[in-house]
Coordinates of C-alpha atoms and ligand atoms in Angstrom, one line a residue:
M1 CA 0.0 0.0 0.0
K2 CA 2.8 2.4 1.0
R3 CA 4.6 1.5 -2.2
L4 CA 1.5 2.2 -4.3
L5 CA 1.2 5.6 -2.6
V6 CA 4.8 6.4 -3.4
I7 CA 4.4 5.5 -7.1
A8 CA 1.1 7.4 -7.3
S9 CA 2.6 10.6 -5.8
A10 CA 5.6 10.3 -8.2
V11 CA 3.2 10.0 -11.2
L12 CA 1.2 12.9 -9.8
A13 CA 4.4 15.0 -9.5
M14 CA 5.4 14.3 -13.1
C15 CA 1.9 15.2 -14.3
V16 CA 1.9 18.5 -12.3
Q17 CA 5.4 19.2 -13.6
A18 CA 4.3 18.6 -17.2
Q19 CA 1.3 20.8 -16.7
T20 CA 3.3 23.7 -15.4
Y21 CA 6.3 23.2 -17.7
P22 CA 8.2 25.4 -18.2
S23 CA 8.3 27.2 -14.9
K24 CA 12.0 28.1 -14.7
P25 CA 14.7 29.0 -17.2
I26 CA 15.6 26.3 -19.8
S27 CA 19.3 25.8 -20.6
I28 CA 20.3 24.9 -24.2
V29 CA 23.7 23.3 -24.3
V30 CA 25.7 24.3 -27.4
P31 CA 28.7 22.0 -27.7
F32 CA 31.0 24.6 -29.4
A33 CA 32.4 28.0 -28.6
A34 CA 30.2 31.1 -28.3
G35 CA 30.1 33.3 -31.4
G36 CA 30.3 30.3 -33.9
P37 CA 27.8 28.9 -36.3
T38 CA 26.1 26.4 -33.9
D39 CA 25.9 29.1 -31.2
R40 CA 24.4 31.5 -33.8
V41 CA 21.6 29.0 -34.6
A42 CA 21.0 28.4 -30.9
R43 CA 20.8 32.1 -30.0
D44 CA 18.4 32.9 -32.9
L45 CA 16.3 29.8 -32.0
A46 CA 16.2 30.7 -28.3
E47 CA 14.6 34.0 -29.2
A48 CA 12.0 32.4 -31.5
I49 CA 11.1 29.5 -29.2
R50 CA 10.8 31.4 -25.9
K51 CA 7.5 33.0 -27.1
P52 CA 5.6 29.7 -27.7
L53 CA 7.1 28.5 -24.4
G54 CA 5.3 31.2 -22.5
G55 CA 8.2 33.7 -22.5
V56 CA 10.4 31.6 -20.4
S57 CA 14.1 32.6 -20.2
I58 CA 16.5 30.5 -22.2
I59 CA 20.1 30.3 -21.3
I60 CA 22.7 29.2 -23.8
D61 CA 25.4 27.1 -22.2
N62 CA 28.5 26.7 -24.3
V63 CA 30.1 23.4 -23.3
A64 CA 32.8 23.2 -25.9
G65 CA 35.5 20.7 -26.7
A66 CA 36.3 17.3 -28.3
G67 CA 34.4 18.1 -31.5
G68 CA 31.1 18.6 -29.7
S69 CA 31.1 15.3 -27.7
I70 CA 31.6 16.9 -24.2
G71 CA 28.5 19.0 -24.5
A72 CA 26.4 16.1 -25.8
A73 CA 27.6 13.9 -22.9
K74 CA 26.6 16.6 -20.4
V75 CA 23.0 16.6 -21.8
A76 CA 22.9 12.8 -22.0
R77 CA 23.6 12.7 -18.2
A78 CA 21.4 15.6 -17.3
T79 CA 18.1 15.3 -15.3
P80 CA 15.5 14.5 -17.9
D81 CA 13.1 17.2 -16.9
G82 CA 13.0 19.4 -20.0
Y83 CA 15.3 22.1 -18.4
T84 CA 18.5 21.0 -20.1
L85 CA 18.4 20.6 -23.9
L86 CA 21.1 20.1 -26.5
L87 CA 21.4 21.8 -29.9
H88 CA 23.8 19.8 -32.0
H89 CA 24.7 19.4 -35.7
I90 CA 25.8 16.7 -38.0
G91 CA 28.3 15.7 -35.4
M92 CA 25.5 13.5 -33.9
A93 CA 25.9 11.3 -37.0
T94 CA 29.7 11.5 -37.4
M95 CA 30.9 11.1 -33.8
P96 CA 29.9 7.4 -33.5
A97 CA 32.3 6.5 -36.4
L98 CA 35.0 8.9 -35.2
Y99 CA 35.3 8.0 -31.6
R100 CA 36.4 4.6 -30.4
T101 CA 34.5 5.2 -27.2
L102 CA 31.8 7.8 -26.8
P103 CA 30.4 8.5 -23.3
F104 CA 26.8 8.4 -24.7
K105 CA 24.8 6.6 -27.3
V106 CA 23.4 8.9 -30.0
E107 CA 20.4 6.5 -30.7
S108 CA 19.3 5.7 -27.2
D109 CA 20.4 8.4 -24.8
F110 CA 18.3 11.3 -26.2
E111 CA 14.8 12.2 -26.9
Y112 CA 14.7 13.7 -30.4
L113 CA 12.8 17.0 -30.5
G114 CA 13.0 17.9 -34.2
L115 CA 15.4 19.2 -36.9
I116 CA 15.9 22.9 -37.2
N117 CA 17.8 23.8 -40.4
D118 CA 20.1 22.7 -43.2
V119 CA 23.3 24.8 -43.7
P120 CA 25.9 24.5 -46.5
M121 CA 29.6 25.1 -45.8
T122 CA 32.1 27.3 -47.6
L123 CA 35.8 26.7 -48.2
I124 CA 37.6 29.8 -47.1
G125 CA 41.2 31.0 -46.7
R126 CA 43.2 33.6 -44.8
P127 CA 43.0 37.1 -46.4
T128 CA 46.8 37.1 -47.2
L129 CA 46.7 33.8 -49.2
P130 CA 48.2 34.4 -52.6
A131 CA 45.5 32.1 -54.3
K132 CA 42.6 34.3 -55.2
N133 CA 40.3 31.7 -56.7
Y134 CA 39.9 27.9 -56.5
K135 CA 42.1 27.1 -59.5
E136 CA 45.0 29.2 -57.9
L137 CA 44.2 27.5 -54.6
V138 CA 44.8 24.0 -56.0
T139 CA 48.1 25.1 -57.5
W140 CA 49.1 26.7 -54.2
I141 CA 48.2 23.6 -52.3
G142 CA 50.3 21.5 -54.7
Q143 CA 53.3 23.9 -54.2
N144 CA 53.0 23.9 -50.4
K145 CA 52.6 20.3 -49.5
G146 CA 53.3 19.6 -45.8
K147 CA 53.1 23.3 -44.9
I148 CA 49.4 24.0 -44.9
N149 CA 47.3 24.4 -41.7
L150 CA 43.6 23.7 -41.8
G151 CA 41.5 24.9 -38.9
N152 CA 38.6 22.9 -37.4
A153 CA 36.4 22.6 -34.3
G154 CA 37.9 19.2 -33.3
L155 CA 37.3 15.6 -34.3
G156 CA 33.6 15.0 -35.1
A157 CA 32.9 18.7 -35.9
A158 CA 31.4 19.6 -39.2
S159 CA 34.6 21.5 -40.2
H160 CA 36.6 18.4 -39.5
L161 CA 34.3 16.3 -41.7
C162 CA 34.4 18.8 -44.6
G163 CA 38.2 19.2 -44.3
L164 CA 38.6 15.5 -44.3
M165 CA 36.6 15.1 -47.5
F166 CA 38.5 18.0 -49.1
Q167 CA 41.9 16.5 -48.4
S168 CA 40.8 13.1 -49.6
A169 CA 39.3 14.6 -52.8
L170 CA 42.6 16.3 -53.5
Q171 CA 44.6 13.4 -52.2
T172 CA 46.7 15.6 -50.0
D173 CA 47.4 15.9 -46.3
M174 CA 47.2 19.1 -44.3
T175 CA 48.0 19.8 -40.7
T176 CA 44.7 20.1 -38.9
V177 CA 44.5 22.6 -36.0
P178 CA 41.6 21.9 -33.6
Y179 CA 39.8 24.6 -31.8
K180 CA 36.8 24.6 -29.4
G181 CA 34.7 25.9 -32.2
T182 CA 35.0 27.7 -35.4
A183 CA 34.6 31.1 -33.8
P184 CA 38.1 31.1 -32.4
A185 CA 39.4 29.3 -35.6
M186 CA 37.9 32.2 -37.6
T187 CA 39.7 34.7 -35.6
D188 CA 43.0 32.9 -36.3
L189 CA 42.2 32.5 -40.0
M190 CA 41.5 36.2 -40.3
G191 CA 44.7 37.0 -38.5
G192 CA 46.7 34.6 -40.8
Q193 CA 47.7 32.1 -38.1
I194 CA 46.0 29.3 -40.1
D195 CA 45.6 29.0 -43.9
L196 CA 42.3 27.3 -44.6
M197 CA 39.0 26.3 -43.1
C198 CA 35.7 24.8 -44.2
D199 CA 32.8 26.2 -42.1
Q200 CA 29.1 26.7 -42.1
T201 CA 27.7 29.7 -43.9
T202 CA 26.2 30.8 -40.6
N203 CA 29.7 31.7 -39.5
T204 CA 31.3 32.7 -42.8
T205 CA 28.7 34.8 -44.7
Q206 CA 29.5 38.1 -42.9
Q207 CA 33.3 37.5 -43.1
I208 CA 33.0 36.8 -46.8
E209 CA 30.9 39.9 -47.3
G210 CA 33.4 42.0 -45.4
K211 CA 36.3 40.5 -47.4
K212 CA 37.9 39.4 -44.1
V213 CA 38.6 36.0 -45.7
I214 CA 38.9 34.6 -49.2
A215 CA 36.0 32.4 -50.3
Y216 CA 36.7 29.7 -52.8
A217 CA 33.6 27.5 -53.1
V218 CA 30.4 26.2 -51.5
T219 CA 29.9 22.6 -50.5
S220 CA 26.3 22.4 -51.6
S221 CA 25.5 20.7 -54.9
K222 CA 23.7 23.9 -56.1
P223 CA 24.8 27.5 -55.9
L224 CA 23.3 29.5 -53.1
H225 CA 20.8 32.4 -53.2
T226 CA 22.2 34.5 -50.3
P227 CA 23.5 37.7 -51.9
A228 CA 27.0 37.4 -50.4
L229 CA 27.4 33.8 -51.5
K230 CA 25.5 33.6 -54.8
D231 CA 28.6 34.0 -57.0
L232 CA 30.6 31.2 -55.3
P233 CA 31.0 28.1 -57.4
T234 CA 30.1 24.7 -56.0
L235 CA 33.0 22.3 -55.4
Q236 CA 31.2 19.8 -57.7
S237 CA 31.3 22.3 -60.6
L238 CA 35.0 22.7 -59.9
G239 CA 35.6 19.1 -60.6
L240 CA 35.2 17.5 -57.1
K241 CA 32.6 15.0 -58.3
D242 CA 30.0 14.0 -55.7
F243 CA 31.4 16.5 -53.2
E244 CA 28.5 17.6 -51.1
V245 CA 28.3 18.4 -47.4
S246 CA 25.2 19.8 -45.9
I247 CA 25.1 20.4 -42.1
W248 CA 21.9 20.2 -40.2
H249 CA 21.1 21.2 -36.6
G250 CA 18.6 19.4 -34.3
L251 CA 17.2 19.8 -30.8
Y252 CA 17.5 17.0 -28.2
A253 CA 16.5 16.3 -24.6
P254 CA 17.9 13.6 -22.2
K255 CA 16.3 10.2 -22.6
G256 CA 13.4 9.8 -20.2
T257 CA 12.2 13.4 -20.4
P258 CA 8.4 13.1 -19.9
A259 CA 6.4 12.8 -23.2
D260 CA 4.2 15.8 -22.2
V261 CA 7.3 17.9 -21.9
T262 CA 8.8 16.7 -25.2
S263 CA 5.6 17.3 -27.1
K264 CA 5.4 20.8 -25.7
L265 CA 9.0 21.4 -26.8
N266 CA 8.3 20.0 -30.3
A267 CA 5.1 22.1 -30.6
A268 CA 7.1 25.2 -29.6
L269 CA 9.9 24.3 -32.1
K270 CA 7.3 24.1 -34.9
V271 CA 6.1 27.6 -34.1
A272 CA 9.6 28.9 -33.9
L273 CA 10.5 27.4 -37.3
K274 CA 7.6 29.4 -38.8
D275 CA 8.7 32.7 -37.1
P276 CA 9.3 35.1 -40.0
D277 CA 12.1 36.8 -38.1
F278 CA 13.9 33.5 -37.4
I279 CA 13.5 32.5 -41.1
K280 CA 14.8 35.8 -42.3
K281 CA 17.9 35.7 -40.0
Q282 CA 18.7 32.1 -41.0
E283 CA 18.3 32.8 -44.8
A284 CA 20.5 35.9 -44.6
L285 CA 23.3 33.5 -43.4
G286 CA 22.7 30.9 -46.1
A287 CA 20.7 28.5 -43.9
V288 CA 17.4 26.9 -44.8
V289 CA 14.9 26.4 -42.0
V290 CA 13.3 22.9 -42.0
T291 CA 9.7 22.8 -43.3
D292 CA 9.6 19.0 -44.0
K293 CA 8.6 16.0 -41.9
R294 CA 12.1 16.0 -40.2
V295 CA 10.6 18.4 -37.7
E296 CA 8.7 15.4 -36.3
P297 CA 10.7 13.6 -33.5
A298 CA 10.3 10.2 -35.1
E299 CA 11.5 11.5 -38.5
H300 CA 14.3 13.4 -36.9
K301 CA 15.5 10.2 -35.3
K302 CA 15.2 8.3 -38.6
F303 CA 17.1 11.0 -40.4
V304 CA 20.0 10.9 -38.0
A305 CA 20.1 7.1 -38.2
A306 CA 20.3 7.4 -42.0
E307 CA 23.1 10.0 -41.7
I308 CA 25.1 7.6 -39.4
V309 CA 24.8 4.9 -42.1
K310 CA 25.8 7.5 -44.8
W311 CA 28.9 9.0 -43.1
G312 CA 30.2 6.0 -41.1
P313 CA 31.8 4.1 -43.9
L314 CA 33.4 7.3 -45.4
I315 CA 34.9 8.2 -42.1
K316 CA 36.1 4.7 -41.4
A317 CA 37.7 4.6 -44.9
A318 CA 39.6 7.8 -44.1
G319 CA 41.1 5.9 -41.1
V320 CA 40.7 8.8 -38.5
Y321 CA 39.8 7.9 -35.0
A322 CA 39.8 9.6 -31.6
D323 CA 39.9 7.8 -28.3
Ligands
LIG401 N1 31.3 25.0 -37.1 C1 31.8 24.2 -36.1 C2 32.0 22.8 -36.6 O1 32.9 22.7 -37.3 C3 31.0 24.2 -34.9 C4 30.9 25.5 -34.2 O2 31.9 26.2 -33.8 O3 29.8 25.9 -34.0 O4 31.4 21.9 -36.4

């Protein structure tokens, strides 16, 4: 009888919690440095999603390091009450192949709350690089074998994946310089401490526009519409057959978060993704807000599973691992 009462009051507490959710600030963990592209998406989304969540405060918690795996691990271990969420990108699909041991399971340690956007990447160089277009870049790379530094946000990051594919397409090796995110890598690229980087347009558009870096190409299969990026050739059109990297961002909660809470979060996400201000901000940075079924948690999960299957063999073939 006593046990039954304990269970009943626990169930009641969960119901009350779901009814009153959210009643305190929500923290969204961004697994990369502040000021970078994942952080940009999170801050814009936080603004759009707080209204449908009743105006609750949203705190962005940058837990950077190890290609985004430290922040993801923090959320996997967090109390599943809807007050700690994770905003992560394609790394959710590349980390399982890149890390021999990961402190969480992408498929089973999270509740999937829906996909947010698709973002292409750009191949960019330091402003002092003598190569002013892609053709000159290929020549320069050939002349500087063993001396080129390529920045990234650590193993498992989108910039790492794109850089890996670029080196393999050109059959060349560069020295990769890992940062806690591409915001600090961008500072070093603009300052000439590193030579090249591949990064999401959500971090590179303004720098390209301001001529603070040299832009060589986009990684999408089609040219982009964003004014600052529309004249950039695709890597495919420059001869890198099949080269296509598209980054996506999704929202997650720790496994075991009550269903009432996850459905409130998914409903709020759907409203945020229709917010004209959010759409406008994302489009100006080359990102496309998700309007398809991947906004549904089950479809989000299916999509990530398919991405794991897609990228796993390519990464394994490249023979790069982290412990
Ligand atoms: N753009 C980074 C990456 O390479 C992540 C970031 O700094 O937001 O994955």
